[in-house]
PDB file of C-alpha atoms and ligand atoms in Angstrom:
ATOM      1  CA  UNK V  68     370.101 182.926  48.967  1.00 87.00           C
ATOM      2  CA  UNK V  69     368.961 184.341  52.438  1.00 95.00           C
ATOM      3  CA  UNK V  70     367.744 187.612  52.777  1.00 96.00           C
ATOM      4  CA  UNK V  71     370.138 188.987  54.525  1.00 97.00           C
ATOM      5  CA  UNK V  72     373.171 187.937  51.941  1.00 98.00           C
ATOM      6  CA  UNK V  73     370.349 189.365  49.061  1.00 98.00           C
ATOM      7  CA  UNK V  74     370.892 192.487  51.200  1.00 98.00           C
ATOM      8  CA  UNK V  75     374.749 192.309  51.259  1.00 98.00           C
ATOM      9  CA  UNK V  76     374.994 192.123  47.817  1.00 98.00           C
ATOM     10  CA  UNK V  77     372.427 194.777  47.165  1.00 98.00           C
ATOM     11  CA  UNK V  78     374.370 196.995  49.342  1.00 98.00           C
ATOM     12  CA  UNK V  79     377.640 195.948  47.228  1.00 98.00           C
ATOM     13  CA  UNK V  80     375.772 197.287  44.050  1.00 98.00           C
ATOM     14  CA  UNK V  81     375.407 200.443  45.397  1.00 98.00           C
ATOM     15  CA  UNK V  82     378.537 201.095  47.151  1.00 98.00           C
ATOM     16  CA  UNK V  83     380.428 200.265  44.053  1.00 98.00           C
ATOM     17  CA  UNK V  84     378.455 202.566  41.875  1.00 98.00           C
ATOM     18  CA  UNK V  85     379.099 205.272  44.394  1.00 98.00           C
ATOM     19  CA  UNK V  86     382.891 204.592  44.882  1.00 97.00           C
ATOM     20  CA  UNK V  87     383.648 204.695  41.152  1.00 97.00           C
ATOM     21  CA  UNK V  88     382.134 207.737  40.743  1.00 98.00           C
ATOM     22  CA  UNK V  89     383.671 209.711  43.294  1.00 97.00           C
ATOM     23  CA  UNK V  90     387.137 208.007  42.233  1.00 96.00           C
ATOM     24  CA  UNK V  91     386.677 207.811  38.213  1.00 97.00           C
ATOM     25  CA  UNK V  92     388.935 204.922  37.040  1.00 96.00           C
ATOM     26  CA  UNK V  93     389.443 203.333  40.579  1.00 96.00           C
ATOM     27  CA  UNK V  94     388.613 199.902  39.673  1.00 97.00           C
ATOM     28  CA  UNK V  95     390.730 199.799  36.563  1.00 97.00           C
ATOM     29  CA  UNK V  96     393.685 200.852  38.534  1.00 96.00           C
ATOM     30  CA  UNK V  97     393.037 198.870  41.646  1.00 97.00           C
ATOM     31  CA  UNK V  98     392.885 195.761  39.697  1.00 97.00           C
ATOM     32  CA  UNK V  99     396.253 196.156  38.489  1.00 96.00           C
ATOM     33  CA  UNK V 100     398.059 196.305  41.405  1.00 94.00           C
ATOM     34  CA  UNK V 101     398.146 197.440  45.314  1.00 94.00           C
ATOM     35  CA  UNK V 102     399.874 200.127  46.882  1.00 96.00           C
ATOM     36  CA  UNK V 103     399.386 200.420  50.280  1.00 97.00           C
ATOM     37  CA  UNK V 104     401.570 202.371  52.724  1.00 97.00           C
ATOM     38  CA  UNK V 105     400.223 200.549  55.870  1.00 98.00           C
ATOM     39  CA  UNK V 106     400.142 197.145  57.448  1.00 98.00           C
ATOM     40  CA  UNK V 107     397.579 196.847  60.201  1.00 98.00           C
ATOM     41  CA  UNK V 108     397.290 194.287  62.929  1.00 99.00           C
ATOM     42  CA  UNK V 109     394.478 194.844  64.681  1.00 98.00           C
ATOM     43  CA  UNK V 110     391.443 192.723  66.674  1.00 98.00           C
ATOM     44  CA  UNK V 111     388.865 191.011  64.729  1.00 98.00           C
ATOM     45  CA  UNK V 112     386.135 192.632  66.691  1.00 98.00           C
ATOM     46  CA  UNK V 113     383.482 193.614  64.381  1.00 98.00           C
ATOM     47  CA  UNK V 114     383.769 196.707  66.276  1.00 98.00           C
ATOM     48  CA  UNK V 115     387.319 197.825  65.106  1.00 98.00           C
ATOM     49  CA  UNK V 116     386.870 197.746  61.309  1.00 98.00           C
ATOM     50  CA  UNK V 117     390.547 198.908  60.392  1.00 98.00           C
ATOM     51  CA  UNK V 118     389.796 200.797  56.876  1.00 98.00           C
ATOM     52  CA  UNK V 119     386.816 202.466  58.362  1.00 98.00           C
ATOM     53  CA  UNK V 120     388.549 204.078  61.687  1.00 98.00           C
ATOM     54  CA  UNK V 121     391.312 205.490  59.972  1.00 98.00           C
ATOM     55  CA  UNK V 122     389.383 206.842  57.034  1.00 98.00           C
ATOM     56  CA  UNK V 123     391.259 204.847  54.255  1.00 97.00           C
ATOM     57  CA  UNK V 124     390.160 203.752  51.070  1.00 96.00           C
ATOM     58  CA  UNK V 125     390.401 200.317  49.073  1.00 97.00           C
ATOM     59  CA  UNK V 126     393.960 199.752  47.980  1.00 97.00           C
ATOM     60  CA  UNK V 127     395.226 201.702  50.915  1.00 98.00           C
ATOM     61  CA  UNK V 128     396.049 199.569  54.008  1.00 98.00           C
ATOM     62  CA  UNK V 129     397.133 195.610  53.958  1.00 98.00           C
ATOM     63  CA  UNK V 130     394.940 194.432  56.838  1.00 98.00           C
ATOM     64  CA  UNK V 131     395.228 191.471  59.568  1.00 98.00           C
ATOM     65  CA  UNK V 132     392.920 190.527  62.048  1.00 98.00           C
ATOM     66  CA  UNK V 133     392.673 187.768  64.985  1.00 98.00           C
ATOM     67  CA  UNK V 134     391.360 187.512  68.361  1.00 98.00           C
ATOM     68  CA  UNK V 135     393.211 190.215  70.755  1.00 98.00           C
ATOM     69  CA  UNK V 136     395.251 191.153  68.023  1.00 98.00           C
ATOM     70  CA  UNK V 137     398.041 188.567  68.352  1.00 98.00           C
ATOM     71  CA  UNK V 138     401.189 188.273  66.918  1.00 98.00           C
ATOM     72  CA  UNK V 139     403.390 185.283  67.987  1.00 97.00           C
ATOM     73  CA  UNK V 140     406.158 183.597  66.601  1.00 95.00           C
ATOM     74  CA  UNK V 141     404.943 180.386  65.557  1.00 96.00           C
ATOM     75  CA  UNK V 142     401.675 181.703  63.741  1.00 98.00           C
ATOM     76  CA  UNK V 143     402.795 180.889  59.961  1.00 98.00           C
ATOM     77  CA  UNK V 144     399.326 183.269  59.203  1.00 98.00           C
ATOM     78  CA  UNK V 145     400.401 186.481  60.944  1.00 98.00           C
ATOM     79  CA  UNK V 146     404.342 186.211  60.203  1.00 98.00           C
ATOM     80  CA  UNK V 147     402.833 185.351  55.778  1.00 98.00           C
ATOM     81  CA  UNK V 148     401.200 188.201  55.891  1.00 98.00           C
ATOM     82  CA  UNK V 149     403.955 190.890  57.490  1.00 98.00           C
ATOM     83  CA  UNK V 150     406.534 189.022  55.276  1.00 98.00           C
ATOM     84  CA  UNK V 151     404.610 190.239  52.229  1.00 98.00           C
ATOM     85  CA  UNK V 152     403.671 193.720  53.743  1.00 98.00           C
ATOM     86  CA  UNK V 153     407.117 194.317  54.438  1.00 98.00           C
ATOM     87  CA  UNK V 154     409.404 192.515  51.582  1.00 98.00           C
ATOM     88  CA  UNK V 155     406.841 192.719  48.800  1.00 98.00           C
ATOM     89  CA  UNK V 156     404.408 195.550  49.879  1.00 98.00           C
ATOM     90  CA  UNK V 157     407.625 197.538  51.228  1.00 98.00           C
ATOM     91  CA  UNK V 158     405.402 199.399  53.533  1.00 98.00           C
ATOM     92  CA  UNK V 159     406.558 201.680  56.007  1.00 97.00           C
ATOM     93  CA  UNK V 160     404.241 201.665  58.639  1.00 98.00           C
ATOM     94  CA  UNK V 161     403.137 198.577  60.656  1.00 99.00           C
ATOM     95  CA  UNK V 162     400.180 199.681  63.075  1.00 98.00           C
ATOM     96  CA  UNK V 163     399.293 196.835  65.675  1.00 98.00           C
ATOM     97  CA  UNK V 164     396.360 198.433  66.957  1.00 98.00           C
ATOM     98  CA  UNK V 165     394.160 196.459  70.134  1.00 98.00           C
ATOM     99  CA  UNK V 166     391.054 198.142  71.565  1.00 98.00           C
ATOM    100  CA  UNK V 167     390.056 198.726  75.220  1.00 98.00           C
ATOM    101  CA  UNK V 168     387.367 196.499  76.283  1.00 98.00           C
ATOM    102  CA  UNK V 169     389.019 193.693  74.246  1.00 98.00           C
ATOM    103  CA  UNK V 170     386.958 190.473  74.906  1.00 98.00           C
ATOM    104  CA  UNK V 171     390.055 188.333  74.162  1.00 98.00           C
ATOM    105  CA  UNK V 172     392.090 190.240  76.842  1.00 98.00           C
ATOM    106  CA  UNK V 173     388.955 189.838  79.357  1.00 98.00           C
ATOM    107  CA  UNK V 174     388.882 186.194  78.470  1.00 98.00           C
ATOM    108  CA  UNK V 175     392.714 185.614  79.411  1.00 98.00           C
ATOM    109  CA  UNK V 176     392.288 187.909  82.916  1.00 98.00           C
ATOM    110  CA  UNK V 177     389.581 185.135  83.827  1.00 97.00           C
ATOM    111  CA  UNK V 178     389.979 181.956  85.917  1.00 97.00           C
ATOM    112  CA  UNK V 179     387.516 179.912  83.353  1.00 97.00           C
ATOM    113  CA  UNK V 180     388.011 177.731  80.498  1.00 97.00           C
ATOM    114  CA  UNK V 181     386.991 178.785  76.768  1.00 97.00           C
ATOM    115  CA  UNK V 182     388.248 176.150  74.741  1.00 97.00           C
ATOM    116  CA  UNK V 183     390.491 176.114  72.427  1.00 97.00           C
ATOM    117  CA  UNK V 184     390.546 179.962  72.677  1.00 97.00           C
ATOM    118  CA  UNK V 185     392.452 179.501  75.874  1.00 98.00           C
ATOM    119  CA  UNK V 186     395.634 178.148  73.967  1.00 97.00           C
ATOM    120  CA  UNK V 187     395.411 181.257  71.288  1.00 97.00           C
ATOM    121  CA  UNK V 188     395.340 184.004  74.540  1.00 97.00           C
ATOM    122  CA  UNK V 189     397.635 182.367  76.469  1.00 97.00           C
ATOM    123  CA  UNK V 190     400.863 184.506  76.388  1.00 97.00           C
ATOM    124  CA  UNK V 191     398.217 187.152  77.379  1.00 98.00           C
ATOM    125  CA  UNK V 192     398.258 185.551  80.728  1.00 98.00           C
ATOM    126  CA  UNK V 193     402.154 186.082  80.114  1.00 98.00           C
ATOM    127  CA  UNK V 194     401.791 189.283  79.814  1.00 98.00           C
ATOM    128  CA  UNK V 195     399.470 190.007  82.915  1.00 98.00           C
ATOM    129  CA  UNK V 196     402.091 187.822  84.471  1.00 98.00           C
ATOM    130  CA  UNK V 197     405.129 189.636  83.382  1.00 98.00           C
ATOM    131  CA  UNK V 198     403.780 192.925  84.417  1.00 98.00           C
ATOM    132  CA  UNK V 199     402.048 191.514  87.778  1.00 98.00           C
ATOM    133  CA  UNK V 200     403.713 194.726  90.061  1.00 98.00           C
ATOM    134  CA  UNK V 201     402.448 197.359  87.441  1.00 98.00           C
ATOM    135  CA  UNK V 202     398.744 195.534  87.246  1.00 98.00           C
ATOM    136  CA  UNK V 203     398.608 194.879  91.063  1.00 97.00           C
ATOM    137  CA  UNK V 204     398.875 198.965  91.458  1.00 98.00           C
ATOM    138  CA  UNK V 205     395.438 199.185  89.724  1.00 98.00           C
ATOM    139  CA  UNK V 206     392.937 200.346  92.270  1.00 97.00           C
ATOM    140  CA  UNK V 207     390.034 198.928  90.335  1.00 97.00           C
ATOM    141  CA  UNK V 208     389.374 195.740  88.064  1.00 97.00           C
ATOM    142  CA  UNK V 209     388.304 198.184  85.235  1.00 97.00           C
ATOM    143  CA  UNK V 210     392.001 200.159  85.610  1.00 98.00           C
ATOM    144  CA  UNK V 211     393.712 196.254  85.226  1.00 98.00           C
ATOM    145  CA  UNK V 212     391.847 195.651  82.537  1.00 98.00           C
ATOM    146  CA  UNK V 213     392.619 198.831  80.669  1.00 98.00           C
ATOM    147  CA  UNK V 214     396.335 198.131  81.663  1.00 98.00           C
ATOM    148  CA  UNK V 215     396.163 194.937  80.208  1.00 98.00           C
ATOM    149  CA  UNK V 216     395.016 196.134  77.147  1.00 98.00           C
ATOM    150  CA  UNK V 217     397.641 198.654  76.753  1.00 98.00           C
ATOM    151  CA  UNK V 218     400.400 196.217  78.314  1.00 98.00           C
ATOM    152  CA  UNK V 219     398.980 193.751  75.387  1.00 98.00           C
ATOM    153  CA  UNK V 220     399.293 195.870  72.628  1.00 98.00           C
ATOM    154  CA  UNK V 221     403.290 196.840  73.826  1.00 98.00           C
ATOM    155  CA  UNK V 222     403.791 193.223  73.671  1.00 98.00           C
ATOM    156  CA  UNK V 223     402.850 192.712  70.281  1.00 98.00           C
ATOM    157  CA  UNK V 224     404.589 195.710  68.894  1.00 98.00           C
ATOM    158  CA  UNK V 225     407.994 193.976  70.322  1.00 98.00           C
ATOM    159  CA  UNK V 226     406.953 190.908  68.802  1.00 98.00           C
ATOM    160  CA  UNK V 227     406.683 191.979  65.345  1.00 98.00           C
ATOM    161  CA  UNK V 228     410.276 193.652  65.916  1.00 98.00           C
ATOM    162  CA  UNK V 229     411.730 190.987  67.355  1.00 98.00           C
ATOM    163  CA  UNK V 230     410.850 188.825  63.898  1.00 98.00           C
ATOM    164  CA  UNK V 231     413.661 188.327  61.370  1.00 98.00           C
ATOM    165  CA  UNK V 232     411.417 189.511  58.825  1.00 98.00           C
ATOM    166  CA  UNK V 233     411.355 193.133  60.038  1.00 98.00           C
ATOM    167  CA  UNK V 234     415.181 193.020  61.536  1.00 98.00           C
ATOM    168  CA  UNK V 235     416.372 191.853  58.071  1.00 98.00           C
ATOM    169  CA  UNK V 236     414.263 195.217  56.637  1.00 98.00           C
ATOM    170  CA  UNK V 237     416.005 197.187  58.980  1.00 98.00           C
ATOM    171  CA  UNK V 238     419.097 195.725  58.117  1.00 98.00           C
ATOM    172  CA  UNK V 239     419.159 196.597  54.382  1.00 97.00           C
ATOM    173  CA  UNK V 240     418.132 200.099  55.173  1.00 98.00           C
ATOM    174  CA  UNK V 241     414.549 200.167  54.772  1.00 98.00           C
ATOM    175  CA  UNK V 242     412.359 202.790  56.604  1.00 98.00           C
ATOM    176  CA  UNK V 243     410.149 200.861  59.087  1.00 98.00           C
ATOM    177  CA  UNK V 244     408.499 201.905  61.325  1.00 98.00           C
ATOM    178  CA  UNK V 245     405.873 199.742  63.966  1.00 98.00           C
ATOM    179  CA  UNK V 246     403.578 201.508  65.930  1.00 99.00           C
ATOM    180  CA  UNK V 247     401.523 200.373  68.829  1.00 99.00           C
ATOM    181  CA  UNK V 248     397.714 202.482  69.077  1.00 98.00           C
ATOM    182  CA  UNK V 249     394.826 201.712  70.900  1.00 98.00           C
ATOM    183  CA  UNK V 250     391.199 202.307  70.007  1.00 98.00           C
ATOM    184  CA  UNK V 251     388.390 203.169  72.509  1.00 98.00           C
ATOM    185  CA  UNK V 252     385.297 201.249  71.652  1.00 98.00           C
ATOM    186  CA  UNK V 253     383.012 204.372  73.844  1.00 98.00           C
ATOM    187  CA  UNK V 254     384.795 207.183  72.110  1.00 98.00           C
ATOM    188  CA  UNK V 255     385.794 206.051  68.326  1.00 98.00           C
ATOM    189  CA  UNK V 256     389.165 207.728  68.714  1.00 98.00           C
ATOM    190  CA  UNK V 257     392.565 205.943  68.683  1.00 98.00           C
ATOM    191  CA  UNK V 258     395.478 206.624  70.929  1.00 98.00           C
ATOM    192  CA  UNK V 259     399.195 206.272  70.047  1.00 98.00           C
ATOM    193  CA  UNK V 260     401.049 204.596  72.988  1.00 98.00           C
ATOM    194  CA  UNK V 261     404.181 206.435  72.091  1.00 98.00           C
ATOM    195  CA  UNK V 262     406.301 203.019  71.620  1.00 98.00           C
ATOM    196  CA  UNK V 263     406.833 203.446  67.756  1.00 98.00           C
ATOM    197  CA  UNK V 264     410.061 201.285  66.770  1.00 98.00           C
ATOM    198  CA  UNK V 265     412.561 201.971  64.091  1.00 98.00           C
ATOM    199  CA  UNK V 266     415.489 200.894  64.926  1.00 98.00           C
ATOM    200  CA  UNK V 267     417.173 197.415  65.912  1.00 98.00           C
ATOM    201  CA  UNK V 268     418.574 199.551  68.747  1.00 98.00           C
ATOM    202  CA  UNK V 269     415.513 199.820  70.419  1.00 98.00           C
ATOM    203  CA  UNK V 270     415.437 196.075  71.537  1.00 98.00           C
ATOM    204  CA  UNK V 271     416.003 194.976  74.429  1.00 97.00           C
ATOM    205  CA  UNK V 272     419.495 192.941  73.510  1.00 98.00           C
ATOM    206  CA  UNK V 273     418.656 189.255  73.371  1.00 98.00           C
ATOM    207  CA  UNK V 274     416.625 190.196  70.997  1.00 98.00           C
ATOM    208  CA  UNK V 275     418.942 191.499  68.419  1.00 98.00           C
ATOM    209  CA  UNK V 276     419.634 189.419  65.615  1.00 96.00           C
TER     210      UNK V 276
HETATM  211 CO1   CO M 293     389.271 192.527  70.819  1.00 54.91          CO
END
């Protein structure tokens, strides 16, 4: 084993000693079952580690993470994992969170090739795209960039509504609600971009199921 993985687990060692004594009994209960009140969606920039930004414990968020924190409609990974948040897990908060300075958003403002990447960030372009008057008012590349971000994360949060998964919730009565924040990289604070959904009413109507 490398050194550095020798590290890893040494660190492990430690950090479980520590947890269980602060939280007597944690392990026990945590291997029984999870509880967690959250889904989050977020980037999977090393940068953005979900639990850690939000101060939350093992057991207390159901976490996925992709590049530029995408959630489309044919991704059988994404739409598994909010099916089980939100039938199984019954949460009550979905948090798609992105991140200013978002590689995966800078990559799909570009006129260069990736790779395969390019596929996975396309409907980014669809978003710049969609929103070309509102971006075009920047007065600086930064400002579009930030916009984009922002823009991205709106997207997303009207993506996971617009699934049957969380329409059908809605539809049997179950409080859900999806919220879209944003995380500043040069800051460590989040920002909520005030486009929380709860309601089926919300959508725009071709949407509606
Ligand atoms: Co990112």
């Amino acid at each position: 084993m490398s050194d550095r993985i020798k590290q890893l687990i040494e660190n492990n060692k430690e950090w479980s000693k520590q947890f269980a004594e602060k939280n007597p009994g944690i392990f026990d209960k945590l291997a029984k079952l999870q509880n967690p009140n959250y889904l989050w969606i977020g980037c999977s920039d090393s940068r953005v580690p979900a639990n850690t930004i939000v101060g939350l414990q093992p057991g207390e968020v159901f976490v996925h993470r992709n590049i530029a924190n995408q959630v489309n409609h044919s991704d059988l990974n994404v739409l598994s994992v909010l099916e089980y948040a939100v039938n199984v897990l019954q949460v009550n908060d979905i948090i798609l969170c992105g991140h200013y300075n978002c590689g995966g958003v800078k990559a799909a403002m570009e006129n260069t090739e990736h790779g395969i990447v390019d596929h996975w960030l396309r409907s980014i372009k669809d978003v710049y795209q969609g929103n070309l008057d509102e971006i075009n008012q920047c007065s600086s590349e930064d400002d579009k960039f930030n916009l984009l971000c922002e823009l991205n994360v709106k997207q997303q949060v009207s993506n996971i509504c617009y699934t049957t998964i969380v329409q059908r919730a809605w539809k049997r009565g179950q409080q859900l609600s999806v919220h879209g924040l944003i995380y500043g990289l040069a800051d460590g604070l989040l920002k909520d971009l005030e486009v929380t959904t709860n309601s089926v009413n919300q959508l725009e109507n071709i949407y509606q199921l």
